[in-house]
Coordinates of C-alpha atoms and ligand atoms in Angstrom, one line a residue:
M1 CA 50.9 -43.6 -37.1
T2 CA 54.5 -44.5 -37.8
R3 CA 55.6 -40.9 -37.4
T4 CA 56.8 -39.4 -34.1
T5 CA 55.0 -36.5 -32.5
R6 CA 57.8 -34.2 -33.5
Q7 CA 57.5 -35.3 -37.1
W8 CA 53.7 -34.7 -37.1
Q9 CA 54.3 -31.3 -35.6
A10 CA 56.8 -30.4 -38.2
A11 CA 54.5 -31.4 -41.0
D12 CA 51.7 -29.5 -39.4
A13 CA 53.7 -26.3 -39.0
A14 CA 54.9 -26.6 -42.6
H15 CA 51.5 -26.7 -44.2
H16 CA 48.5 -26.0 -41.9
L17 CA 47.4 -22.5 -41.0
H18 CA 45.2 -23.1 -37.9
P19 CA 42.1 -21.0 -37.0
F20 CA 42.5 -18.4 -34.2
T21 CA 46.2 -19.2 -33.9
D22 CA 49.4 -17.2 -33.8
F23 CA 51.2 -19.1 -36.6
K24 CA 54.6 -18.0 -35.5
S25 CA 54.3 -19.2 -31.9
L26 CA 52.6 -22.4 -33.0
A27 CA 55.5 -23.2 -35.4
E28 CA 57.9 -22.7 -32.5
R29 CA 56.0 -24.7 -29.9
G30 CA 54.2 -27.3 -32.0
S31 CA 50.6 -28.3 -31.8
R32 CA 49.1 -30.9 -29.5
I33 CA 47.9 -33.7 -31.6
I34 CA 44.7 -35.5 -30.5
V35 CA 44.4 -39.0 -31.9
R36 CA 41.4 -40.6 -30.3
G37 CA 38.3 -40.0 -28.2
D38 CA 36.1 -42.2 -26.1
N39 CA 33.1 -41.0 -24.0
I40 CA 34.4 -37.8 -22.2
Y41 CA 38.1 -38.5 -22.7
L42 CA 40.7 -37.7 -25.4
W43 CA 44.1 -39.2 -26.0
D44 CA 47.0 -37.2 -27.6
S45 CA 49.8 -38.6 -29.7
E46 CA 52.0 -39.0 -26.6
G47 CA 49.4 -41.3 -25.1
H48 CA 48.2 -38.8 -22.4
R49 CA 44.5 -39.2 -21.4
I50 CA 42.7 -35.8 -21.1
L51 CA 39.2 -35.1 -19.7
D52 CA 37.5 -33.0 -22.3
G53 CA 36.0 -30.2 -20.2
M54 CA 35.0 -28.3 -23.4
S55 CA 33.2 -31.0 -25.4
G56 CA 35.6 -30.5 -28.3
L57 CA 34.5 -27.0 -29.1
W58 CA 31.1 -26.9 -27.2
C59 CA 29.7 -29.5 -29.5
V60 CA 30.4 -33.2 -28.6
N61 CA 27.5 -33.2 -26.3
V62 CA 26.8 -36.9 -26.3
G63 CA 30.5 -37.8 -26.0
Y64 CA 32.9 -39.5 -28.3
G65 CA 32.4 -42.9 -29.9
R66 CA 28.6 -43.1 -30.1
K67 CA 27.8 -46.0 -32.5
E68 CA 24.3 -44.7 -33.2
L69 CA 25.8 -41.6 -34.9
V70 CA 28.5 -43.5 -36.8
Q71 CA 25.9 -46.0 -38.1
A72 CA 23.5 -43.2 -39.2
A73 CA 26.4 -41.5 -41.1
T74 CA 27.6 -44.8 -42.6
H75 CA 24.1 -45.8 -43.7
Q76 CA 23.5 -42.5 -45.4
L77 CA 26.9 -42.4 -47.1
E78 CA 26.2 -45.8 -48.6
T79 CA 22.6 -44.9 -49.7
L80 CA 23.0 -41.3 -50.9
P81 CA 26.1 -39.4 -49.9
F82 CA 24.9 -36.1 -51.4
Y83 CA 22.1 -34.5 -53.1
N84 CA 21.1 -30.8 -52.9
S85 CA 17.9 -29.1 -51.8
F86 CA 18.0 -26.4 -54.5
F87 CA 15.4 -26.0 -57.3
Q88 CA 12.6 -28.1 -55.9
T89 CA 14.5 -31.2 -54.9
T90 CA 15.4 -32.6 -51.5
T91 CA 16.4 -35.7 -49.6
Q92 CA 14.6 -37.8 -47.0
P93 CA 17.0 -37.0 -44.1
A94 CA 16.5 -33.3 -44.7
I95 CA 12.7 -33.7 -44.5
E96 CA 12.9 -35.8 -41.4
L97 CA 15.3 -33.5 -39.6
A98 CA 13.2 -30.5 -40.4
E99 CA 10.1 -32.2 -39.0
L100 CA 12.0 -33.3 -35.9
L101 CA 13.4 -29.8 -35.3
A102 CA 9.9 -28.4 -35.5
E103 CA 9.0 -30.9 -32.8
V104 CA 11.8 -30.1 -30.3
T105 CA 11.9 -26.3 -30.7
P106 CA 9.5 -23.9 -29.1
P107 CA 6.0 -23.8 -30.7
Q108 CA 6.5 -20.6 -32.8
F109 CA 9.0 -22.6 -35.0
N110 CA 7.7 -24.8 -37.8
H111 CA 10.4 -24.1 -40.4
V112 CA 14.1 -24.5 -40.8
F113 CA 16.7 -23.1 -43.3
F114 CA 19.8 -25.4 -43.2
S115 CA 23.4 -24.3 -43.4
G116 CA 26.8 -26.0 -43.0
S117 CA 27.8 -24.1 -39.8
G118 CA 26.9 -21.6 -37.2
S119 CA 28.6 -18.7 -39.0
E120 CA 26.7 -19.5 -42.2
G121 CA 23.6 -19.7 -40.1
N122 CA 24.1 -16.2 -38.9
D123 CA 24.8 -15.0 -42.5
T124 CA 21.4 -16.5 -43.2
V125 CA 19.9 -14.6 -40.3
V126 CA 21.1 -11.3 -41.8
R127 CA 19.6 -12.2 -45.2
L128 CA 16.3 -13.4 -43.6
V129 CA 15.9 -10.3 -41.4
R130 CA 16.4 -7.9 -44.4
R131 CA 14.2 -10.0 -46.7
Y132 CA 11.5 -9.9 -44.1
W133 CA 11.5 -6.2 -43.7
D134 CA 11.6 -5.7 -47.5
L135 CA 8.5 -7.9 -47.8
M136 CA 6.8 -5.9 -45.0
G137 CA 7.4 -2.7 -47.0
Q138 CA 9.8 -1.3 -44.4
P139 CA 13.2 -1.6 -46.2
E140 CA 14.6 1.2 -44.1
R141 CA 14.6 -1.2 -41.2
Q142 CA 18.2 -2.4 -41.8
I143 CA 20.1 -2.3 -38.5
I144 CA 20.8 -5.3 -36.4
I145 CA 21.8 -4.6 -32.8
S146 CA 24.2 -7.0 -31.1
R147 CA 26.5 -6.8 -28.1
H148 CA 30.2 -6.3 -27.2
N149 CA 32.0 -9.5 -26.6
A150 CA 29.3 -11.6 -28.4
Y151 CA 30.4 -14.4 -30.6
H152 CA 28.4 -15.1 -33.7
G153 CA 30.9 -16.8 -35.9
S154 CA 33.8 -15.9 -38.2
T155 CA 32.4 -15.2 -41.7
M156 CA 32.1 -11.5 -42.6
A157 CA 28.5 -11.2 -41.3
G158 CA 29.1 -13.5 -38.4
A159 CA 32.1 -11.6 -37.2
S160 CA 30.3 -8.3 -37.8
L161 CA 27.4 -9.4 -35.6
G162 CA 29.9 -10.6 -33.0
G163 CA 31.5 -8.0 -30.7
M164 CA 35.1 -9.2 -30.7
W165 CA 37.1 -6.1 -31.5
G166 CA 40.2 -8.1 -32.5
M167 CA 38.2 -9.7 -35.2
H168 CA 36.8 -6.4 -36.4
E169 CA 40.2 -4.8 -36.6
Q170 CA 41.5 -7.5 -39.0
G171 CA 38.6 -7.5 -41.3
G172 CA 37.5 -3.9 -41.8
L173 CA 34.4 -4.9 -39.9
P174 CA 31.6 -4.6 -39.0
I175 CA 29.8 -4.5 -42.3
P176 CA 27.3 -1.7 -42.6
G177 CA 24.0 -1.9 -40.7
I178 CA 25.2 -3.5 -37.5
A179 CA 25.4 -1.7 -34.1
H180 CA 26.6 -2.9 -30.7
I181 CA 25.6 -2.3 -27.1
E182 CA 27.4 -3.3 -23.9
Q183 CA 27.1 -6.9 -22.6
P184 CA 25.1 -7.9 -19.5
F185 CA 28.3 -8.8 -17.6
W186 CA 27.7 -8.0 -13.9
F187 CA 31.2 -8.8 -12.7
D188 CA 32.7 -6.2 -15.0
H189 CA 29.9 -3.6 -15.3
G190 CA 27.4 -4.1 -12.6
Q191 CA 29.2 -4.0 -9.2
G192 CA 27.3 -1.8 -6.8
Y193 CA 24.0 -3.0 -8.2
T194 CA 22.1 -6.3 -7.4
R195 CA 22.2 -8.7 -10.3
D196 CA 18.5 -8.2 -11.0
E197 CA 18.9 -4.4 -11.0
F198 CA 21.8 -4.7 -13.3
G199 CA 19.9 -7.0 -15.7
L200 CA 17.2 -4.4 -16.2
M201 CA 19.9 -1.7 -16.6
A202 CA 21.7 -3.7 -19.3
A203 CA 18.5 -4.5 -21.1
R204 CA 17.7 -0.7 -21.2
W205 CA 20.9 -0.1 -23.0
L206 CA 19.1 -1.7 -25.9
E207 CA 16.2 0.8 -25.5
D208 CA 18.7 3.7 -25.5
K209 CA 20.4 2.4 -28.6
I210 CA 17.0 1.9 -30.4
Q211 CA 16.1 5.5 -29.5
A212 CA 19.5 6.8 -30.7
L213 CA 19.2 5.0 -34.0
G214 CA 15.5 5.6 -34.6
P215 CA 13.1 2.8 -33.9
D216 CA 12.0 2.6 -37.5
K217 CA 15.6 1.9 -38.6
V218 CA 16.1 -1.1 -36.3
A219 CA 15.4 -4.5 -37.8
A220 CA 16.5 -7.0 -35.1
F221 CA 18.4 -7.7 -31.9
I222 CA 20.6 -10.8 -31.7
G223 CA 22.2 -12.4 -28.7
E224 CA 23.4 -15.7 -27.2
P225 CA 21.2 -16.6 -24.2
V226 CA 24.5 -17.2 -22.4
Q227 CA 27.6 -15.7 -24.0
G228 CA 29.8 -18.7 -24.7
A229 CA 33.1 -17.8 -26.3
G230 CA 32.9 -14.4 -24.5
G231 CA 33.5 -16.3 -21.2
V232 CA 30.3 -18.1 -20.2
I233 CA 28.7 -14.9 -19.2
V234 CA 25.3 -15.8 -17.6
P235 CA 23.0 -12.8 -17.7
P236 CA 20.8 -11.9 -14.7
A237 CA 17.3 -13.4 -14.7
T238 CA 15.8 -10.0 -15.3
Y239 CA 17.7 -9.4 -18.6
W240 CA 16.1 -11.4 -21.3
P241 CA 12.4 -10.8 -20.3
E242 CA 13.1 -7.1 -20.4
V243 CA 14.9 -7.4 -23.8
Q244 CA 11.8 -9.2 -25.0
R245 CA 9.5 -6.4 -23.8
I246 CA 11.7 -3.8 -25.5
C247 CA 11.7 -5.7 -28.9
D248 CA 8.0 -6.2 -28.7
R249 CA 7.3 -2.5 -28.0
H250 CA 9.2 -1.5 -31.1
G251 CA 8.2 -4.5 -33.3
I252 CA 11.8 -5.5 -33.6
L253 CA 12.7 -9.1 -34.5
L254 CA 14.4 -11.0 -31.7
V255 CA 17.1 -13.5 -32.7
S256 CA 18.6 -16.1 -30.3
D257 CA 22.0 -17.5 -31.3
E258 CA 21.6 -21.0 -29.9
V259 CA 24.7 -22.5 -31.4
I260 CA 26.1 -23.3 -27.9
C261 CA 23.0 -23.1 -25.8
G262 CA 20.8 -25.3 -28.0
F263 CA 20.2 -29.0 -27.6
G264 CA 20.3 -29.3 -23.9
R265 CA 23.4 -27.3 -22.8
T266 CA 21.4 -25.1 -20.4
G267 CA 19.1 -27.8 -19.1
N268 CA 16.3 -27.1 -21.5
W269 CA 16.2 -27.9 -25.2
F270 CA 17.0 -24.3 -26.0
G271 CA 18.5 -21.4 -24.0
C272 CA 15.5 -19.2 -24.7
E273 CA 13.4 -21.6 -22.7
T274 CA 15.8 -21.4 -19.8
F275 CA 15.8 -17.6 -19.8
G276 CA 12.1 -17.1 -20.7
F277 CA 12.0 -15.3 -24.1
R278 CA 10.4 -16.0 -27.4
P279 CA 12.7 -15.5 -30.4
D280 CA 11.6 -15.0 -34.0
L281 CA 14.7 -16.6 -35.4
M282 CA 17.1 -19.1 -33.8
T283 CA 20.5 -20.1 -35.1
F284 CA 21.8 -23.6 -34.3
A285 CA 24.9 -25.7 -35.2
K286 CA 27.4 -27.5 -33.0
G287 CA 25.2 -29.6 -30.7
V288 CA 22.7 -30.5 -33.5
T289 CA 25.0 -33.3 -34.6
S290 CA 27.2 -33.3 -31.4
G291 CA 29.9 -32.2 -33.7
Y292 CA 30.2 -35.6 -35.5
I293 CA 29.7 -33.9 -38.8
P294 CA 29.2 -30.2 -39.8
L295 CA 25.6 -28.9 -39.9
G296 CA 23.9 -25.7 -38.9
G297 CA 20.8 -23.7 -39.7
V298 CA 18.2 -21.2 -38.6
M299 CA 14.8 -21.9 -37.2
V300 CA 12.4 -19.5 -38.7
G301 CA 9.4 -18.4 -36.6
E302 CA 5.8 -18.3 -38.0
R303 CA 5.9 -14.4 -38.0
I304 CA 8.6 -14.5 -40.7
A305 CA 7.9 -17.8 -42.4
R306 CA 4.3 -16.9 -43.1
V307 CA 5.3 -13.6 -44.8
M308 CA 7.9 -15.3 -46.9
I309 CA 5.7 -18.2 -47.9
D310 CA 2.5 -16.2 -48.5
Q311 CA 4.1 -13.4 -50.5
G312 CA 6.1 -15.7 -52.7
G313 CA 9.2 -14.6 -54.7
E314 CA 12.4 -16.5 -54.6
F315 CA 14.7 -16.2 -51.5
Q316 CA 18.0 -15.7 -53.3
H317 CA 20.2 -17.5 -50.8
G318 CA 21.4 -21.0 -50.1
Y319 CA 24.5 -23.2 -49.7
T320 CA 25.6 -26.3 -51.6
Y321 CA 25.5 -28.1 -48.3
S322 CA 22.1 -26.8 -47.1
G323 CA 20.3 -29.9 -45.8
H324 CA 23.3 -32.2 -46.5
P325 CA 21.8 -35.7 -46.2
V326 CA 24.7 -37.1 -44.1
G327 CA 24.6 -34.1 -41.8
C328 CA 20.9 -34.4 -41.4
A329 CA 21.0 -38.2 -40.9
V330 CA 23.5 -37.6 -38.0
G331 CA 21.3 -34.8 -36.7
I332 CA 18.3 -37.1 -36.5
A333 CA 20.2 -39.8 -34.8
N334 CA 21.7 -37.3 -32.3
I335 CA 18.3 -35.8 -31.4
R336 CA 16.8 -39.3 -31.0
L337 CA 19.6 -40.1 -28.7
L338 CA 19.0 -37.0 -26.6
Q339 CA 15.4 -38.0 -26.3
R340 CA 15.8 -41.7 -25.7
E341 CA 18.4 -41.2 -22.9
G342 CA 16.6 -38.2 -21.4
I343 CA 19.8 -36.2 -21.6
V344 CA 18.3 -32.8 -21.5
E345 CA 16.3 -33.6 -18.4
R346 CA 19.4 -35.1 -16.7
V347 CA 21.3 -31.8 -17.3
R348 CA 18.4 -29.9 -15.7
D349 CA 17.8 -32.1 -12.7
E350 CA 21.1 -33.8 -11.9
L351 CA 24.2 -32.7 -13.8
G352 CA 23.6 -28.9 -13.9
P353 CA 22.9 -28.7 -10.1
H354 CA 25.9 -30.9 -9.4
L355 CA 28.2 -28.7 -11.5
A356 CA 26.8 -25.7 -9.8
W357 CA 27.6 -27.3 -6.4
H358 CA 31.2 -28.0 -7.4
F359 CA 31.7 -24.4 -8.7
G360 CA 30.1 -23.2 -5.4
E361 CA 32.8 -25.1 -3.5
L362 CA 35.5 -23.6 -5.8
A363 CA 34.3 -20.1 -5.0
D364 CA 36.2 -20.1 -1.8
H365 CA 39.6 -20.7 -3.6
P366 CA 41.9 -17.7 -3.1
L367 CA 42.2 -17.1 -6.9
V368 CA 38.5 -17.1 -7.6
G369 CA 36.6 -13.8 -7.8
E370 CA 33.3 -14.8 -9.5
V371 CA 31.7 -18.1 -10.2
Q372 CA 28.9 -18.7 -12.6
T373 CA 27.2 -21.8 -14.0
C374 CA 24.2 -22.5 -16.2
G375 CA 23.3 -26.1 -16.9
M376 CA 26.5 -27.7 -18.1
M377 CA 28.6 -24.6 -18.5
G378 CA 30.6 -22.9 -15.9
A379 CA 33.1 -20.0 -15.4
L380 CA 35.6 -19.1 -12.7
H381 CA 37.0 -15.6 -12.9
L382 CA 40.6 -15.5 -11.6
V383 CA 41.5 -12.4 -9.5
R384 CA 44.6 -11.0 -7.8
D385 CA 42.8 -9.9 -4.7
K386 CA 39.6 -11.7 -3.6
A387 CA 38.6 -9.0 -1.2
T388 CA 38.5 -6.2 -3.8
D389 CA 38.1 -8.2 -7.0
E390 CA 41.3 -6.6 -8.2
R391 CA 42.3 -8.2 -11.6
F392 CA 45.7 -9.4 -12.7
P393 CA 47.4 -7.2 -15.3
S394 CA 46.5 -8.6 -18.7
R395 CA 50.1 -9.0 -19.8
H396 CA 50.6 -11.7 -17.2
E397 CA 48.1 -13.9 -19.1
V398 CA 47.1 -15.7 -15.9
G399 CA 44.3 -17.6 -17.7
M400 CA 46.9 -19.1 -20.0
V401 CA 49.1 -20.1 -17.0
C402 CA 46.1 -21.9 -15.5
R403 CA 45.2 -23.5 -18.8
A404 CA 48.7 -24.9 -19.1
H405 CA 48.4 -26.5 -15.7
C406 CA 45.1 -28.0 -16.7
F407 CA 46.5 -29.6 -19.9
A408 CA 49.5 -30.9 -18.0
N409 CA 47.2 -32.6 -15.5
G410 CA 44.8 -34.1 -18.0
L411 CA 42.0 -31.6 -18.3
V412 CA 40.8 -29.3 -21.1
M413 CA 39.7 -26.0 -19.6
R414 CA 39.5 -22.9 -21.8
A415 CA 40.8 -19.5 -20.8
V416 CA 39.0 -16.3 -21.9
G417 CA 41.3 -13.7 -20.6
D418 CA 41.5 -14.7 -16.9
R419 CA 38.1 -16.4 -16.9
M420 CA 38.4 -20.2 -16.9
I421 CA 35.5 -21.9 -18.5
V422 CA 34.1 -25.4 -19.0
A423 CA 31.3 -26.9 -21.1
P424 CA 31.7 -30.6 -20.6
P425 CA 29.7 -33.4 -22.4
L426 CA 26.1 -33.7 -21.3
V427 CA 26.5 -37.5 -20.7
M428 CA 28.9 -37.3 -17.8
T429 CA 28.3 -39.5 -14.7
I430 CA 28.3 -37.9 -11.3
D431 CA 31.6 -39.6 -10.6
Q432 CA 33.1 -38.0 -13.7
L433 CA 31.8 -34.6 -12.7
D434 CA 33.5 -35.2 -9.3
E435 CA 36.7 -36.1 -11.1
M436 CA 36.5 -32.9 -13.1
G437 CA 35.8 -30.8 -9.9
A438 CA 38.9 -32.4 -8.2
L439 CA 41.1 -31.7 -11.2
I440 CA 40.0 -28.1 -11.4
R441 CA 40.8 -27.6 -7.7
R442 CA 44.2 -29.2 -8.2
C443 CA 45.0 -27.0 -11.2
L444 CA 43.9 -23.8 -9.3
D445 CA 46.2 -24.8 -6.5
L446 CA 49.1 -25.4 -8.9
T447 CA 48.3 -22.0 -10.6
L448 CA 48.3 -20.3 -7.2
G449 CA 51.7 -21.7 -6.3
D450 CA 53.1 -20.9 -9.7
L451 CA 51.9 -17.2 -9.5
Q452 CA 53.4 -16.9 -6.0
G453 CA 56.6 -18.3 -7.4
R454 CA 56.6 -15.6 -10.1
G455 CA 55.9 -12.9 -7.5
W456 CA 52.6 -12.0 -9.1
L457 CA 50.6 -12.2 -5.9
Ligands
LIG501 C1 30.6 -21.4 -32.6 C2 29.6 -20.4 -32.6 C3 29.2 -19.8 -33.9 C4 29.9 -20.2 -35.1 O1 29.7 -21.5 -35.5 P1 30.7 -22.2 -36.6 O2 30.1 -23.5 -36.8 O3 32.0 -22.1 -36.0 O4 30.6 -21.3 -37.8 C5 28.1 -18.9 -33.9 N1 27.5 -18.6 -32.7 C6 27.9 -19.1 -31.5 C7 27.2 -18.6 -30.3 C8 29.0 -19.9 -31.4 O5 29.4 -20.4 -30.3

């Protein structure tokens, strides 16, 4: 730590290509260097304290500096830092975490396939879905339907399942056998309908797509219960139950990508419980270890697991770090912590409603067009004219203007276009939530003044 911030930034720009980053502009401006975390706060190399409204990257759900997780990792590193789970071997932490996951996930899930991340988990989903239909004697069921503006990771399969056109353009994606429908985003696509009407409409886009492709060609539908990276887009209550009915009617597998929604974020253990559907596969990562160490995986429902186990034959798929013992040890400690402290119930009964109250108050701010929350996630859509919901021209990058004011005032808030989002740690106190609410209002006011000064309003 003897280097100055500028020296760290120069070394960073000289050697490190960052994910989802414009390398040229990063080199010009220098990155912000985070040096320490405690509870819900971060400190940068200049000594600024920042309230982490995004839980790192939607993952540090139990906050920074939890000794229980550090001790679990240390103990496992000392005992057995690595062994694999290929070829009929395994480790105790992998067994125990599998058992614990079967306990906390919905009843149809008794098996898990481990990966190192959410993206890898979704690669595994593609492999599992295709293997299942092969074993069922329906190999022509190949197509997985997803949605525009979905995020399912950044590997070739993950990015293909995702609906981010920018990612597709740079990778020659999607890979074959993946189709997309429009997202259930009322504020963009549903005005003129009630939210419930729109939810049914958006679900029926799935029916239309299935009919267009041929029901016997469609293998699965995948979605995030709430789209996270797409901008915390909370679907109408009518959406998921209708999607479930459509999948059931055609025998299509239903996949819930719970990488963000899992482990308490929405106020239940899993997002599918909050929205009332029953997936056959469930991807997880991020919150399973609260981000302390990489780990991901796929919960495999009885419908699929039974066929794969009973029919036999090797599943030709796996990762060196599938079931990594240190990752699993941290996962166990993290889940025990969530259980012991009743964190999921607190999100449901106290924190989620309080965040919703704060966002409700922010809805009257002149810049705010739409407000949505779900558990400990929230979105504020910035608009130019509140009366008509007129948006700002995208070239103004108003979300980035607001985000800069947030950082300058000690708050991490993410901008997805002009939609400002938060997903703070699940261990906040009510006072800390109030502190965040006040910070958000101050930053919105500063943004308003800034935009007026630029003549953009
Ligand atoms: C973050 C994320 C992923 C990808 O996880 P990685 O660990 O970054 O590979 C997949 N799906 C969703 C919904 C995510 O938010």
